[in-house]
Amino acid sequence: MNWYPFLTGLSAPQQLHIPDGFLSAPVAIIGWVLAVLTIAYALRQTREQLGERQIPLLGVLAAFIFAAQAINFPVAGGTSGHLLGGALAAIVLGPWAAVLVMTAVIALQGLLFQDGGLLVMGWNIINMGILTAFTGYLIYLAIKRIGGSEQRSILIGGAIGAWLSVEVGASATAIQLALSGTTPLNIGLPAMFGVHALIGIGEALITVGALALILRSRPDLLRQGEQAGGTASAAWVAGGLLISLIVAIFSFAASGSPDGLERVAEDHGFIGSALDPVYHILPDYTIPFIPNETVSGIVAVVLGTLVVFGVAMMIGRMIKTERAESHS
Amino acid sequence: MHIHFTDQYHEGESLIHRLDPRVKVILTVTFILTVSLTPFGAFGSYVMLFALLMATAVSAHMAPIYLLKRSIIALPFALAAITLPFTVPGDTLATVPIFGGITISQAGTIRFVSILIKSWLSVQMAIILVTVTPFPAVLWALRALRLPSPLIAIVSLMYRYLFVLYEEATRLLRARAARSATVDGVRSGGSIVWRGQVAGRMAGSLMLRSFERSERIYNAMLARGYKGQLRTVAHSHLQTIDFLVGTVTVLILLTILLFARIW
């Protein structure tokens, strides 16, 4: 049994494990700072929640997520559906425990198998661990709250949460690549969003299958995950991450360039060939170019999220009314 | 699958193997940070960094071909930077005669090639680290470098049970393959949704087994006097040679970085 084909097969279709070199150093370091703060808080929260069981439980479940990522199913044309696992872990364990489980998985993949870089690991942890866990968990809870705690709303909540968690992680990756000047947002974001809309379906199907089985054999586990606590703080941190992401985008946009020195060098080359005064070139090109792209990207993300939230709300309502009718 | 597939460590006897794991972790991260701070298009510096990388590999008795084979893992991500030659403004290098002519800019091409080289250099150094250091020693170094010890404990435990659960997953996959017989020309297997649900139930049952296993492990740990923390003994102590190699390497990296930034 060889590990390499299994690992490359794992990372190739997902395109979420960012290797070193694709993010600029400032962007990578911001990612580490955000990740470390969240992990530190998660460590404290799970310590209260799990006590001494923290290390054995989370360690074995991290190994589970790693192994479960090898479980695939054929889709079409040689492609296959995979599990990322952040949403599933968050629904069963609670968001803070899931953050630690996913952090361990991503750390091991990066350290031992070079699946994802070391300097950019902060963002990999945020994209695939923190954002997926919070998105999956909060959507699942919201739909359960609207639709009631019967099996159908649990499964629908799990499905939408899992699908959206992959989308949020992919969109965040696209934003970081744009901030580093690797992929323009107007190309990267639609591409990541589009590809992961399909990959997210695999994630949703596997998550629902797993939840259905757990619901039938150990329903007590799901109740534990919900009472894991930290829902309010989870929402705060998710909001805080979102705000800091937006602030980061705007601060980079305001400075007019994602990576100062390189941009300046390019502008100089451009100026040299255009033979025009500097103050003529700047308003025509640098300032309008970046912010427009960034702002349109932000608008796209916000609109997309709102649409999905709207659809989720509507589905929740439909379940609720249907249930009310069948009861009457 | 055998346990040593879970470690990339290759037994060997060299100066690099003998270095303190803390020094090796710090130098790897410093190398990757240097690569990251090197500007785009500084090809002279890339060559020097590559020379340093090869010197490390050779003195650790590693075959360059092994490094090359392993470093392919980061290749698929190159797709993320593929648009650069077309989107970055600059002198036109060539024009592709599709969609009414798409221009390839020189600045964009340089940036694209630079990103690929930087990524490739970084991933190779990370490979060298785990090839010359046993993974438990890497984890010990991270703990000694003051990373949160519960987090390192979780990763250590995960690493210990990785192959157990991976084997469990392999058994589930084998069982599915065994009951999924196909006949040529006859359509087999259900819809995508059905297949997804089957994979999902496999993941669910693996999750329940992991839960129960973690309970057993916890009880076994309690029986052996576990009090909420894993305790380790020091793997190694810093020697003169560690300081020497560390200082020299950091100086070389600084010189390369200065060279890249000034010229």
Coordinates of C-alpha atoms in Angstrom, one line a residue:
Chain A
M1 CA 0.0 0.0 0.0
N2 CA 1.6 3.2 -1.1
W3 CA 0.6 6.6 0.3
Y4 CA 1.5 8.9 -2.5
P5 CA -1.2 8.2 -5.1
F6 CA -3.8 8.3 -2.3
L7 CA -2.5 11.7 -1.2
T8 CA -2.1 13.3 -4.6
G9 CA -5.6 11.9 -5.5
L10 CA -6.8 13.6 -2.4
S11 CA -5.4 17.0 -3.0
A12 CA -5.6 17.3 -6.8
P13 CA -9.4 17.7 -7.2
Q14 CA -9.9 19.8 -4.1
Q15 CA -7.3 22.5 -4.8
L16 CA -7.6 23.8 -1.3
H17 CA -4.3 22.8 0.2
I18 CA -2.2 25.9 -0.7
P19 CA 1.5 25.1 -1.1
D20 CA 4.2 27.5 0.0
G21 CA 5.1 30.1 -2.6
F22 CA 1.5 30.9 -3.8
L23 CA 0.8 33.4 -1.0
S24 CA 3.0 36.5 -0.3
A25 CA 4.8 36.6 3.0
P26 CA 2.6 39.4 4.6
V27 CA -0.6 37.5 3.7
A28 CA 0.8 34.2 5.0
I29 CA 1.8 35.8 8.3
I30 CA -1.6 37.5 8.8
G31 CA -3.1 34.0 8.3
W32 CA -0.9 32.5 11.0
V33 CA -1.9 35.3 13.5
L34 CA -5.6 34.7 12.9
A35 CA -5.2 30.9 13.1
V36 CA -3.1 31.0 16.3
L37 CA -5.7 33.2 18.1
T38 CA -8.6 31.0 17.1
I39 CA -6.7 27.8 18.0
A40 CA -5.7 29.2 21.4
Y41 CA -9.4 30.0 22.2
A42 CA -10.5 26.6 20.9
L43 CA -8.0 24.9 23.2
R44 CA -9.5 26.7 26.2
Q45 CA -13.0 26.0 25.2
T46 CA -12.5 22.2 24.6
R47 CA -10.6 21.9 27.8
E48 CA -13.7 23.1 29.7
Q49 CA -16.0 20.9 27.5
L50 CA -14.0 17.7 27.5
G51 CA -11.5 17.9 30.4
E52 CA -9.0 15.1 30.5
R53 CA -10.7 13.4 27.5
Q54 CA -9.6 16.3 25.2
I55 CA -6.4 14.7 24.0
P56 CA -7.4 11.1 23.4
L57 CA -10.8 12.0 21.9
L58 CA -9.6 14.8 19.6
G59 CA -6.5 12.9 18.6
V60 CA -8.3 9.7 17.5
L61 CA -11.0 11.7 15.7
A62 CA -8.3 13.7 13.9
A63 CA -7.0 10.3 12.7
F64 CA -10.6 9.4 11.7
I65 CA -10.9 12.6 9.6
F66 CA -7.6 11.7 7.9
A67 CA -8.8 8.2 7.2
A68 CA -12.3 9.3 6.2
Q69 CA -10.8 11.5 3.5
A70 CA -9.7 8.4 1.8
I71 CA -13.3 7.1 1.5
N72 CA -14.5 8.2 -1.9
F73 CA -17.2 7.3 -4.4
P74 CA -17.1 7.3 -8.2
V75 CA -19.0 10.3 -9.7
A76 CA -18.4 10.4 -13.5
G77 CA -15.6 10.4 -16.0
G78 CA -13.0 9.1 -13.5
T79 CA -13.7 11.8 -10.9
S80 CA -14.8 11.0 -7.4
G81 CA -16.5 12.5 -4.4
H82 CA -14.5 13.1 -1.3
L83 CA -15.0 14.3 2.3
L84 CA -13.2 17.3 3.7
G85 CA -14.9 16.7 7.1
G86 CA -15.0 20.1 8.8
A87 CA -18.7 20.3 8.8
L88 CA -19.3 16.7 9.9
A89 CA -16.8 17.1 12.8
A90 CA -18.4 20.4 13.9
I91 CA -22.0 18.9 13.8
V92 CA -21.0 15.9 15.9
L93 CA -18.3 17.4 18.2
G94 CA -19.2 21.1 18.4
P95 CA -17.3 23.9 16.5
W96 CA -14.4 24.3 18.9
A97 CA -13.5 20.7 19.1
A98 CA -13.8 20.5 15.3
V99 CA -11.4 23.4 14.9
L100 CA -8.7 21.4 16.8
V101 CA -9.4 18.2 15.0
M102 CA -9.1 19.9 11.6
T103 CA -6.0 21.8 12.7
A104 CA -4.3 18.5 13.6
V105 CA -5.3 17.0 10.3
I106 CA -4.0 19.9 8.3
A107 CA -0.8 20.2 10.4
L108 CA 0.0 16.6 9.8
Q109 CA -0.8 16.7 6.1
G110 CA 1.5 19.7 5.7
L111 CA 4.3 18.6 8.0
L112 CA 4.5 14.9 7.1
F113 CA 3.3 14.7 3.5
Q114 CA 3.9 18.3 2.3
D115 CA 0.2 18.4 1.3
G116 CA -0.1 22.2 1.9
G117 CA 2.8 24.5 2.8
L118 CA 4.3 25.4 6.2
L119 CA 4.4 29.2 5.9
V120 CA 0.9 29.3 4.5
M121 CA -0.5 26.7 6.9
G122 CA -2.3 29.4 8.9
W123 CA -4.6 30.1 6.0
N124 CA -5.0 26.4 5.2
I125 CA -6.1 25.9 8.8
I126 CA -8.6 28.8 8.5
N127 CA -9.9 27.8 5.1
M128 CA -10.3 24.0 5.6
G129 CA -10.6 23.9 9.4
I130 CA -12.0 27.0 11.0
L131 CA -14.3 28.3 8.3
T132 CA -15.7 24.9 7.3
A133 CA -16.4 24.0 11.0
F134 CA -18.1 27.3 11.8
T135 CA -20.1 27.5 8.5
G136 CA -21.2 23.9 8.7
Y137 CA -22.2 24.2 12.4
L138 CA -24.0 27.5 12.3
I139 CA -26.0 26.6 9.1
Y140 CA -26.9 23.2 10.6
L141 CA -28.1 24.8 13.9
A142 CA -30.0 27.5 12.0
I143 CA -31.9 25.0 9.9
K144 CA -32.6 22.8 12.9
R145 CA -34.0 25.7 14.8
I146 CA -36.3 26.6 12.0
G147 CA -37.3 23.1 11.0
G148 CA -37.4 21.3 14.3
S149 CA -35.2 18.5 15.5
E150 CA -36.7 15.7 13.4
Q151 CA -34.5 13.6 11.1
R152 CA -35.3 15.4 7.9
S153 CA -34.3 18.9 9.1
I154 CA -31.1 17.4 10.7
L155 CA -30.1 15.8 7.4
I156 CA -31.1 18.9 5.3
G157 CA -29.2 21.1 7.7
G158 CA -26.2 18.8 7.5
A159 CA -26.3 18.8 3.7
I160 CA -26.6 22.6 3.2
G161 CA -24.0 23.2 6.0
A162 CA -21.6 20.8 4.4
W163 CA -22.1 22.2 0.9
L164 CA -21.7 25.8 2.0
S165 CA -18.7 25.0 4.2
V166 CA -16.8 23.9 1.2
E167 CA -17.9 27.0 -0.8
V168 CA -16.9 29.4 2.0
G169 CA -13.4 27.7 2.3
A170 CA -12.9 27.8 -1.5
S171 CA -14.0 31.5 -1.7
A172 CA -11.6 32.4 1.1
T173 CA -8.8 30.6 -0.7
A174 CA -9.6 32.6 -3.8
I175 CA -9.5 35.9 -1.8
Q176 CA -6.1 35.0 -0.3
L177 CA -4.7 34.2 -3.7
A178 CA -6.0 37.5 -5.0
L179 CA -4.5 39.4 -2.1
S180 CA -1.1 37.8 -2.8
G181 CA -1.4 38.8 -6.5
T182 CA -1.4 35.2 -7.6
T183 CA -4.9 34.9 -9.2
P184 CA -7.1 38.0 -10.0
L185 CA -10.3 37.9 -7.9
N186 CA -12.5 38.3 -10.9
I187 CA -11.1 35.0 -12.3
G188 CA -10.2 33.1 -9.2
L189 CA -13.4 33.6 -7.2
P190 CA -15.9 32.4 -9.9
A191 CA -13.5 29.5 -10.7
M192 CA -13.2 28.3 -7.1
F193 CA -16.8 28.9 -6.4
G194 CA -17.9 27.0 -9.5
V195 CA -15.6 24.0 -9.1
H196 CA -16.4 23.7 -5.4
A197 CA -20.2 23.9 -6.0
L198 CA -19.8 20.5 -7.6
I199 CA -17.2 19.2 -5.1
G200 CA -19.5 20.4 -2.3
I201 CA -22.2 18.1 -3.5
G202 CA -19.9 15.1 -2.7
E203 CA -19.2 16.6 0.7
A204 CA -22.9 17.0 1.4
L205 CA -23.8 13.5 0.3
I206 CA -21.1 11.9 2.5
T207 CA -21.9 14.1 5.4
V208 CA -25.6 13.3 5.2
G209 CA -24.9 9.6 4.9
A210 CA -22.7 9.7 8.0
L211 CA -25.2 11.8 10.0
A212 CA -28.1 9.4 9.0
L213 CA -26.1 6.4 10.3
I214 CA -25.1 8.2 13.5
L215 CA -28.7 9.4 14.0
R216 CA -29.9 5.8 13.8
S217 CA -27.3 4.1 16.0
R218 CA -26.0 6.8 18.4
P219 CA -28.4 9.8 18.4
D220 CA -27.0 10.8 21.8
L221 CA -23.8 11.9 20.1
L222 CA -25.6 14.5 18.0
R223 CA -27.3 15.9 21.1
Q224 CA -23.9 16.2 22.8
G225 CA -22.4 18.1 19.8
E226 CA -25.3 20.6 20.1
Q227 CA -24.8 21.1 23.8
A228 CA -21.1 21.4 23.3
G229 CA -21.5 25.1 24.0
G230 CA -19.8 28.0 22.6
T231 CA -22.5 28.6 20.0
A232 CA -22.7 32.3 20.9
S233 CA -18.9 32.7 21.0
A234 CA -18.7 30.6 17.7
A235 CA -20.9 33.2 16.0
W236 CA -18.8 36.0 17.4
V237 CA -15.6 34.5 16.2
A238 CA -17.1 33.7 12.8
G239 CA -18.2 37.3 12.5
G240 CA -14.8 38.5 13.8
L241 CA -13.0 36.4 11.2
L242 CA -15.2 37.8 8.4
I243 CA -14.7 41.3 9.6
S244 CA -10.9 40.9 9.8
L245 CA -10.9 39.4 6.3
I246 CA -12.8 42.3 5.0
V247 CA -10.6 44.8 6.8
A248 CA -7.5 43.0 5.4
I249 CA -9.0 43.3 1.9
F250 CA -9.7 47.0 2.3
S251 CA -6.3 47.8 3.8
F252 CA -4.6 46.1 0.9
A253 CA -6.9 47.7 -1.6
A254 CA -6.3 51.1 0.0
S255 CA -2.6 50.8 -0.2
G256 CA -3.2 50.3 -3.9
S257 CA -1.2 47.2 -4.3
P258 CA -1.2 43.6 -2.9
D259 CA 2.5 43.4 -2.7
G260 CA 4.2 46.7 -2.6
L261 CA 7.7 46.2 -4.1
E262 CA 6.7 43.9 -6.9
R263 CA 3.9 46.2 -7.9
V264 CA 6.1 49.3 -7.9
A265 CA 8.6 47.5 -10.1
E266 CA 5.9 46.7 -12.5
D267 CA 4.5 50.2 -12.5
H268 CA 8.0 51.5 -13.2
G269 CA 8.3 49.2 -16.1
F270 CA 4.9 50.3 -17.3
I271 CA 5.8 53.9 -16.8
G272 CA 9.1 53.5 -18.7
S273 CA 7.4 52.1 -21.7
A274 CA 4.5 54.6 -21.7
L275 CA 6.8 57.6 -21.3
D276 CA 4.2 59.5 -19.3
P277 CA 4.4 61.5 -16.1
V278 CA 3.8 59.4 -12.9
Y279 CA 0.7 61.3 -11.8
H280 CA -0.9 60.7 -15.2
I281 CA -0.5 56.9 -15.0
L282 CA -1.6 56.4 -11.4
P283 CA -5.2 57.7 -11.6
D284 CA -5.7 56.0 -14.9
Y285 CA -4.5 52.6 -14.0
T286 CA -3.4 51.6 -10.5
I287 CA -6.0 53.0 -8.2
P288 CA -9.2 52.3 -10.2
F289 CA -8.0 48.9 -11.2
I290 CA -7.4 47.1 -7.9
P291 CA -10.3 48.4 -5.8
N292 CA -12.8 47.8 -8.5
E293 CA -11.8 44.2 -8.8
T294 CA -11.7 43.8 -5.0
V295 CA -15.0 45.5 -4.3
S296 CA -16.8 43.5 -7.0
G297 CA -15.3 40.4 -5.5
I298 CA -16.5 41.3 -2.0
V299 CA -20.0 42.1 -3.4
A300 CA -20.0 38.7 -5.1
V301 CA -19.2 36.9 -1.9
V302 CA -21.7 38.8 0.2
L303 CA -24.5 38.3 -2.4
G304 CA -23.7 34.6 -2.8
T305 CA -23.8 34.1 0.9
L306 CA -27.1 36.0 1.2
V307 CA -28.7 34.0 -1.6
V308 CA -27.7 30.7 0.0
F309 CA -28.9 31.8 3.4
G310 CA -32.2 32.9 1.8
V311 CA -32.6 29.5 0.2
A312 CA -31.8 27.7 3.5
M313 CA -34.3 29.8 5.3
M314 CA -37.0 29.1 2.7
I315 CA -36.4 25.3 2.9
G316 CA -36.5 25.5 6.6
R317 CA -39.9 27.3 6.5
M318 CA -41.2 24.7 4.0
I319 CA -40.3 21.8 6.3
K320 CA -42.0 23.6 9.2
T321 CA -45.3 24.4 7.4
E322 CA -45.4 20.9 5.9
R323 CA -45.0 19.5 9.4
A324 CA -47.7 21.7 10.8
E325 CA -50.1 20.6 8.1
S326 CA -49.4 16.9 8.7
H327 CA -50.0 17.4 12.4
S328 CA -53.3 19.1 11.9
Chain B
M1 CA -0.3 -1.3 5.1
H2 CA 2.6 -1.2 7.4
I3 CA 3.4 1.3 10.1
H4 CA 6.5 2.7 8.5
F5 CA 4.5 4.1 5.6
T6 CA 3.3 6.6 8.0
D7 CA 6.7 8.0 8.5
Q8 CA 8.8 9.5 5.8
Y9 CA 12.0 9.1 7.8
H10 CA 14.9 7.4 6.1
E11 CA 17.4 6.0 8.5
G12 CA 20.8 7.4 7.9
E13 CA 24.0 8.6 9.4
S14 CA 25.1 12.2 8.6
L15 CA 25.7 15.6 10.0
I16 CA 22.2 16.6 9.0
H17 CA 20.7 13.5 10.6
R18 CA 22.5 14.2 13.9
L19 CA 21.4 17.9 14.2
D20 CA 19.0 18.8 17.0
P21 CA 15.4 18.5 15.7
R22 CA 14.7 22.0 17.0
V23 CA 17.5 23.4 14.8
K24 CA 16.2 21.5 11.8
V25 CA 12.7 22.8 12.3
I26 CA 13.8 26.4 12.7
L27 CA 16.2 26.2 9.7
T28 CA 13.5 24.7 7.5
V29 CA 11.0 27.5 8.4
T30 CA 13.7 30.1 8.0
F31 CA 14.6 28.7 4.5
I32 CA 10.9 28.8 3.4
L33 CA 10.5 32.3 4.8
T34 CA 13.6 33.5 2.9
V35 CA 12.2 31.9 -0.3
S36 CA 8.9 33.7 0.3
L37 CA 10.6 37.1 0.9
T38 CA 12.8 36.8 -2.3
P39 CA 11.2 39.0 -4.9
F40 CA 9.8 37.7 -8.2
G41 CA 12.3 37.3 -11.0
A42 CA 15.4 37.1 -8.8
F43 CA 16.6 34.1 -10.6
G44 CA 20.2 34.4 -9.4
S45 CA 18.9 34.0 -5.8
Y46 CA 16.8 31.1 -6.7
V47 CA 19.9 29.3 -8.1
M48 CA 21.7 30.0 -4.8
L49 CA 18.8 28.8 -2.7
F50 CA 18.6 25.7 -4.9
A51 CA 22.4 25.1 -4.4
L52 CA 21.9 25.3 -0.6
L53 CA 19.0 22.9 -0.9
M54 CA 21.1 20.4 -2.9
A55 CA 24.0 20.8 -0.6
T56 CA 21.7 19.8 2.3
A57 CA 20.3 16.9 0.4
V58 CA 23.7 15.6 -0.7
S59 CA 25.2 15.9 2.8
A60 CA 22.2 13.9 4.1
H61 CA 22.8 11.2 1.5
M62 CA 19.5 11.8 -0.2
A63 CA 19.0 11.1 -3.9
P64 CA 17.9 14.2 -5.8
I65 CA 15.5 12.0 -7.9
Y66 CA 13.7 11.1 -4.7
L67 CA 13.2 14.8 -3.8
L68 CA 12.0 15.4 -7.4
K69 CA 9.5 12.6 -7.3
R70 CA 8.1 13.7 -3.9
S71 CA 8.0 17.4 -4.8
I72 CA 5.4 16.7 -7.5
I73 CA 2.7 16.9 -4.9
A74 CA 2.5 20.7 -5.1
L75 CA 2.3 20.7 -8.9
P76 CA -1.5 20.6 -9.4
F77 CA -1.8 23.9 -7.6
A78 CA 0.2 25.7 -10.4
L79 CA -3.3 26.0 -12.0
A80 CA -4.0 28.8 -9.5
A81 CA -1.3 31.0 -11.0
I82 CA -1.9 30.1 -14.6
T83 CA -3.7 33.3 -15.4
L84 CA -0.8 35.6 -14.5
P85 CA 0.9 35.8 -17.9
F86 CA -2.4 37.0 -19.3
T87 CA -3.6 39.4 -16.6
V88 CA -0.4 41.2 -15.4
P89 CA 0.2 44.3 -17.5
G90 CA 3.6 44.7 -19.0
D91 CA 5.7 44.3 -22.2
T92 CA 4.1 41.9 -24.6
L93 CA 6.0 38.7 -25.0
A94 CA 3.6 37.0 -27.5
T95 CA 0.1 37.1 -28.7
V96 CA -2.1 34.0 -28.8
P97 CA -4.4 34.1 -31.8
I98 CA -7.6 33.1 -30.0
F99 CA -10.6 35.3 -28.9
G100 CA -9.2 38.1 -31.1
G101 CA -5.7 37.8 -29.7
I102 CA -4.7 37.4 -26.0
T103 CA -1.4 38.9 -25.1
I104 CA 1.2 37.2 -22.8
S105 CA 3.1 39.8 -20.8
Q106 CA 6.7 39.5 -19.8
A107 CA 6.1 40.6 -16.2
G108 CA 3.3 38.1 -15.8
T109 CA 5.3 35.2 -17.2
I110 CA 8.2 36.1 -14.9
R111 CA 5.9 36.2 -11.9
F112 CA 4.3 32.9 -12.9
V113 CA 7.6 31.1 -13.3
S114 CA 8.9 32.7 -10.0
I115 CA 5.9 31.4 -8.1
L116 CA 6.4 27.9 -9.4
I117 CA 10.1 27.9 -8.5
K118 CA 9.5 29.4 -5.0
S119 CA 6.8 26.8 -4.3
W120 CA 9.1 24.0 -5.6
L121 CA 12.1 25.1 -3.5
S122 CA 9.9 25.4 -0.3
V123 CA 8.3 22.0 -0.7
Q124 CA 11.7 20.3 -1.2
M125 CA 13.1 21.7 2.0
A126 CA 10.0 20.5 3.9
I127 CA 10.5 17.0 2.4
I128 CA 14.2 17.0 3.5
L129 CA 13.1 17.9 7.1
V130 CA 10.8 14.8 7.4
T131 CA 13.2 12.6 5.6
V132 CA 16.1 13.3 8.0
T133 CA 14.1 13.6 11.2
P134 CA 11.8 10.9 12.7
F135 CA 8.3 12.4 12.9
P136 CA 8.0 12.0 16.7
A137 CA 11.3 14.1 17.0
V138 CA 9.7 16.8 14.8
L139 CA 6.7 16.8 17.2
W140 CA 9.0 16.9 20.2
A141 CA 10.9 19.9 18.6
L142 CA 7.6 21.8 18.1
R143 CA 6.6 21.2 21.7
A144 CA 10.1 22.3 22.8
L145 CA 9.7 25.4 20.7
R146 CA 6.7 26.4 22.8
L147 CA 3.9 25.5 20.5
P148 CA 0.7 24.8 22.6
S149 CA 1.4 21.4 24.2
P150 CA -2.2 20.1 24.1
L151 CA -2.3 20.7 20.3
I152 CA 1.0 18.8 19.9
A153 CA -0.4 16.1 22.1
I154 CA -3.5 15.8 19.9
V155 CA -1.3 15.6 16.7
S156 CA 1.0 13.0 18.4
L157 CA -2.0 10.9 19.3
M158 CA -3.4 11.3 15.9
Y159 CA -0.1 10.2 14.4
R160 CA -0.1 7.1 16.6
Y161 CA -3.6 6.0 15.5
L162 CA -3.3 7.1 11.9
F163 CA -2.4 3.7 10.5
V164 CA -5.0 2.0 12.7
L165 CA -7.9 4.0 11.3
Y166 CA -6.5 4.1 7.8
E167 CA -6.4 0.3 7.9
E168 CA -10.0 0.4 9.1
A169 CA -11.0 2.7 6.2
T170 CA -9.1 0.4 3.8
R171 CA -11.1 -2.6 5.1
L172 CA -14.4 -0.7 4.5
L173 CA -13.3 0.2 1.0
R174 CA -12.3 -3.4 0.3
A175 CA -15.7 -4.7 1.6
R176 CA -17.5 -2.2 -0.7
A177 CA -15.4 -3.3 -3.7
A178 CA -16.1 -7.0 -2.8
R179 CA -19.9 -6.5 -2.9
S180 CA -19.9 -4.2 -5.9
A181 CA -19.5 -6.8 -8.7
T182 CA -19.9 -5.5 -12.2
V183 CA -20.6 -7.3 -15.5
D184 CA -19.2 -5.8 -18.7
G185 CA -21.8 -3.9 -20.7
V186 CA -24.4 -4.1 -18.0
R187 CA -25.1 -0.9 -16.1
S188 CA -24.3 -1.3 -12.5
G189 CA -24.3 0.7 -9.3
G190 CA -27.0 3.1 -8.3
S191 CA -27.3 6.8 -8.8
I192 CA -24.7 9.3 -7.7
V193 CA -26.8 10.1 -4.6
W194 CA -27.0 6.5 -3.7
R195 CA -23.3 6.0 -4.1
G196 CA -22.7 9.1 -2.0
Q197 CA -24.9 7.8 0.7
V198 CA -23.1 4.5 0.8
A199 CA -19.7 6.3 1.2
G200 CA -21.3 8.5 3.8
R201 CA -22.5 5.5 5.9
M202 CA -19.0 4.1 5.7
A203 CA -17.7 7.4 7.0
G204 CA -20.3 7.4 9.7
S205 CA -19.6 3.9 10.9
L206 CA -15.9 4.7 10.9
M207 CA -16.6 7.7 13.0
L208 CA -18.6 5.7 15.6
R209 CA -15.8 3.1 15.8
S210 CA -13.3 6.0 16.3
F211 CA -15.5 7.3 19.2
E212 CA -15.6 4.0 20.9
R213 CA -11.8 3.5 20.3
S214 CA -11.1 6.8 21.9
E215 CA -13.1 5.8 24.9
R216 CA -11.0 2.6 25.3
I217 CA -7.8 4.5 24.8
Y218 CA -8.8 7.1 27.4
N219 CA -9.5 4.3 29.9
A220 CA -6.2 2.6 29.1
M221 CA -4.4 5.9 29.6
L222 CA -6.2 6.5 32.9
A223 CA -5.2 3.0 34.1
R224 CA -1.6 4.0 33.4
G225 CA -1.8 7.2 35.5
Y226 CA -2.8 9.8 32.9
K227 CA -3.6 13.1 34.5
G228 CA -4.7 15.2 31.5
Q229 CA -1.2 15.8 30.1
L230 CA 1.3 13.9 28.1
R231 CA 4.8 13.9 29.5
T232 CA 7.9 13.4 27.4
V233 CA 11.6 13.3 28.1
A234 CA 14.1 15.5 26.3
H235 CA 15.1 13.9 23.0
S236 CA 18.4 15.8 22.7
H237 CA 20.4 18.6 23.9
L238 CA 21.9 21.4 21.9
Q239 CA 25.6 20.9 21.0
T240 CA 28.2 23.3 19.6
I241 CA 27.7 21.9 16.1
D242 CA 24.0 22.8 16.3
F243 CA 24.8 26.4 17.0
L244 CA 27.5 26.4 14.3
V245 CA 25.3 25.0 11.6
G246 CA 22.3 27.1 12.6
T247 CA 24.3 30.4 12.6
V248 CA 26.1 29.6 9.3
T249 CA 22.9 28.7 7.5
V250 CA 21.0 31.7 8.8
L251 CA 23.9 33.9 7.6
I252 CA 23.9 32.3 4.2
L253 CA 20.1 32.8 3.9
L254 CA 20.4 36.5 4.9
T255 CA 23.2 37.0 2.3
I256 CA 21.0 35.5 -0.4
L257 CA 18.1 37.7 0.7
L258 CA 20.2 40.8 0.7
F259 CA 21.6 39.9 -2.7
A260 CA 18.1 39.5 -4.1
R261 CA 16.8 42.7 -2.6
I262 CA 19.7 44.9 -3.6
W263 CA 20.4 43.6 -7.1

